Tab-separated table of C-alpha atoms in Angstrom:
chain	number	residue	atom	x	y	z
D	4	MET	CA	-1.368	-6.703	-55.261
D	5	ALA	CA	0.455	-6.273	-59.097
D	6	ARG	CA	4.602	-7.109	-59.007
D	7	PRO	CA	6.091	-4.156	-61.426
D	8	VAL	CA	7.389	-5.434	-64.213
D	9	ARG	CA	11.604	-3.629	-65.119
D	10	ILE	CA	11.340	-1.514	-68.986
D	11	ASP	CA	14.776	0.122	-68.562
D	12	SER	CA	17.761	1.691	-66.465
D	13	GLY	CA	16.490	5.822	-65.893
D	14	PRO	CA	19.612	8.440	-66.090
D	15	ALA	CA	20.921	6.764	-63.000
D	16	GLY	CA	21.032	3.864	-63.771
D	17	ARG	CA	18.699	2.098	-61.425
D	18	ALA	CA	15.706	0.280	-62.839
D	19	GLY	CA	12.444	2.144	-63.648
D	20	LYS	CA	8.966	-0.183	-62.828
D	21	LEU	CA	6.495	-0.505	-64.914
D	22	PRO	CA	3.249	-0.794	-62.968
D	23	LEU	CA	0.537	-3.169	-63.697
D	24	GLY	CA	-2.272	-2.164	-61.516
D	25	ARG	CA	-5.258	-0.487	-62.834
D	26	SER	CA	-5.346	2.094	-60.581
D	27	ALA	CA	-5.530	5.348	-62.481
D	28	GLU	CA	-1.678	6.727	-61.356
D	29	ASP	CA	-0.312	2.693	-62.868
D	30	VAL	CA	-2.519	3.435	-66.323
D	31	ARG	CA	-0.777	7.216	-66.739
D	32	ARG	CA	2.911	5.382	-66.259
D	33	ARG	CA	1.496	2.946	-68.601
D	34	VAL	CA	0.431	5.029	-71.397
D	35	GLU	CA	3.656	7.673	-70.642
D	36	ALA	CA	6.458	4.960	-71.070
D	37	LEU	CA	4.553	3.255	-74.558
D	38	GLU	CA	4.180	6.877	-75.435
D	39	LYS	CA	7.567	7.522	-74.819
D	40	LEU	CA	8.754	4.931	-76.894
D	41	LEU	CA	7.322	5.251	-79.232
D	42	GLU	CA	7.392	8.599	-80.286
D	43	HIS	CA	11.035	9.642	-78.270
D	44	ALA	CA	12.746	7.586	-77.638
D	45	PHE	CA	16.039	7.956	-80.402
D	46	ILE	CA	17.112	11.696	-81.051
D	47	VAL	CA	18.122	12.209	-84.629
D	48	PRO	CA	21.795	13.281	-85.103
D	49	GLY	CA	22.164	15.961	-86.741
D	50	ILE	CA	18.709	17.722	-86.410
D	51	ASN	CA	18.607	17.087	-82.816
D	52	GLN	CA	15.085	15.451	-82.987
D	53	PRO	CA	13.192	12.911	-81.080
D	54	VAL	CA	11.809	10.101	-83.171
D	55	GLY	CA	10.427	6.424	-81.256
D	56	MET	CA	9.981	2.547	-82.315
D	57	ASP	CA	6.730	3.690	-84.470
D	58	PHE	CA	9.104	5.559	-87.195
D	59	ILE	CA	11.305	2.775	-86.541
D	60	VAL	CA	8.818	0.075	-87.546
D	61	GLY	CA	7.058	2.117	-89.737
D	62	LEU	CA	9.653	1.943	-92.294
D	63	VAL	CA	8.617	-1.963	-92.544
D	64	PRO	CA	6.340	-2.117	-95.664
D	65	VAL	CA	2.441	-3.487	-94.303
D	66	ALA	CA	3.883	-4.951	-90.855
D	67	GLY	CA	5.591	-2.448	-89.116
D	68	ASP	CA	2.689	0.084	-89.702
D	69	ALA	CA	-0.342	-2.819	-87.869
D	70	ILE	CA	2.541	-3.256	-85.142
D	71	ALA	CA	2.201	0.192	-84.546
D	72	ALA	CA	-1.312	1.043	-85.354
D	73	ALA	CA	-2.087	-2.117	-83.217
D	74	LEU	CA	0.591	-0.830	-80.081
D	75	GLY	CA	-1.901	3.024	-80.325
D	76	ALA	CA	-4.436	1.172	-80.084
D	77	TYR	CA	-3.614	-0.707	-76.844
D	78	MET	CA	-3.432	2.974	-75.691
D	79	VAL	CA	-7.085	3.724	-77.237
D	80	TRP	CA	-7.558	0.055	-74.387
D	81	GLU	CA	-6.500	1.601	-71.517
D	82	ALA	CA	-8.575	5.482	-72.059
D	83	ARG	CA	-11.155	2.863	-72.557
D	84	ASN	CA	-10.631	0.410	-69.497
D	85	LEU	CA	-10.925	4.735	-67.887
D	86	GLY	CA	-14.307	4.685	-68.527
D	87	MET	CA	-13.447	7.426	-71.404
D	88	SER	CA	-16.495	9.152	-73.069
D	89	LYS	CA	-16.793	7.420	-76.433
D	90	THR	CA	-15.877	10.776	-78.084
D	91	ALA	CA	-12.900	11.033	-76.656
D	92	LEU	CA	-12.091	7.395	-77.260
D	93	ALA	CA	-13.186	7.999	-80.925
D	94	ARG	CA	-10.781	11.017	-81.216
D	95	MET	CA	-7.633	8.056	-80.203
D	96	ALA	CA	-8.280	5.533	-82.397
D	97	GLY	CA	-9.034	8.166	-85.034
D	98	ASN	CA	-5.675	9.165	-84.415
D	99	VAL	CA	-3.861	5.702	-85.037
D	100	GLY	CA	-5.950	5.099	-88.176
D	101	LEU	CA	-4.544	8.011	-89.601
D	102	ASP	CA	-1.255	7.635	-88.384
D	103	TRP	CA	-1.971	4.101	-90.084
D	104	LEU	CA	-3.235	5.258	-93.264
D	105	VAL	CA	-0.704	7.164	-93.920
D	106	GLY	CA	1.699	5.174	-92.657
D	107	LEU	CA	0.706	2.500	-95.712
D	108	VAL	CA	2.247	5.381	-98.538
D	109	PRO	CA	5.850	4.308	-99.456
D	110	PHE	CA	8.402	7.342	-98.303
D	111	VAL	CA	5.246	9.475	-97.619
D	112	GLY	CA	3.798	7.560	-94.534
D	113	ASP	CA	7.384	7.536	-92.904
D	114	ALA	CA	7.694	11.115	-93.514
D	115	ALA	CA	4.531	11.132	-92.268
D	116	ASP	CA	5.210	9.207	-88.815
D	117	PHE	CA	8.036	11.766	-88.229
D	118	PHE	CA	5.938	14.838	-88.178
D	119	PHE	CA	2.148	13.048	-87.421
D	120	ARG	CA	3.124	12.535	-83.639
D	121	SER	CA	-0.566	10.163	-82.736
D	122	ASN	CA	0.257	8.049	-80.083
D	123	THR	CA	1.700	11.827	-78.258
D	124	ARG	CA	-1.481	13.433	-79.242
D	125	ASN	CA	-3.686	10.690	-78.032
D	126	LEU	CA	-1.366	10.679	-74.669
D	127	ARG	CA	-2.334	14.883	-74.300
D	128	ILE	CA	-6.398	13.285	-74.729
D	129	ILE	CA	-5.955	10.530	-71.697
D	130	LYS	CA	-4.231	13.014	-69.452
D	131	ARG	CA	-6.961	15.186	-69.325
D	132	HIS	CA	-8.851	13.153	-68.811
D	133	LEU	CA	-7.083	11.415	-65.926
D	134	ASP	CA	-6.140	14.797	-64.495
D	135	LYS	CA	-9.996	16.471	-64.611
D	136	HIS	CA	-11.020	13.156	-62.718
D	137	TYR	CA	-8.423	11.557	-61.495
D	138	PRO	CA	-6.713	15.136	-59.827
D	139	SER	CA	-4.339	13.369	-57.257
D	140	THR	CA	-2.174	11.222	-60.207
D	141	VAL	CA	-1.066	14.886	-62.298
D	142	THR	CA	2.290	14.691	-62.783
D	143	LEU	CA	4.561	17.549	-63.620
D	144	ASP	CA	5.654	17.127	-67.587
D	145	GLN	CA	9.693	17.809	-67.226
D	146	ARG	CA	10.404	18.091	-71.101
D	147	GLY	CA	9.552	21.010	-72.296
D	148	ARG	CA	6.570	22.376	-75.324
D	149	ASP	CA	8.939	21.365	-77.807
D	150	GLY	CA	9.836	17.729	-76.867
D	151	ARG	CA	12.581	17.010	-75.337
């Protein structure tokens, strides 16, 4: 049995655990945690817009976009291990590739990271697959429609 690792403290101060197993439920929890880290980790004061590490590391020219793309590619790799279709994997890779390509353009890429959330789109594709093929992993989404 895989041992969970600590990733952060929850709102009640208790440590959240990230499972390392291969089950669909473990994969769901990992990709949800990664998407939250990459897209919704912080709230920008004044405009109340969530941003994540994808936006922050994207501020570093070239290397930041490569790191963000590598983290996005990890989600695609997890999807591949779930046995998702090649069409879904191609859509996901296209989302990551478009995010990386636009991110290479100074200033425009930073603004695009603010509005085009490739990891959120990819999480939606993975969840759709998991809900259909592994219904026991379905969880209630606690965030509202606006992503908060």
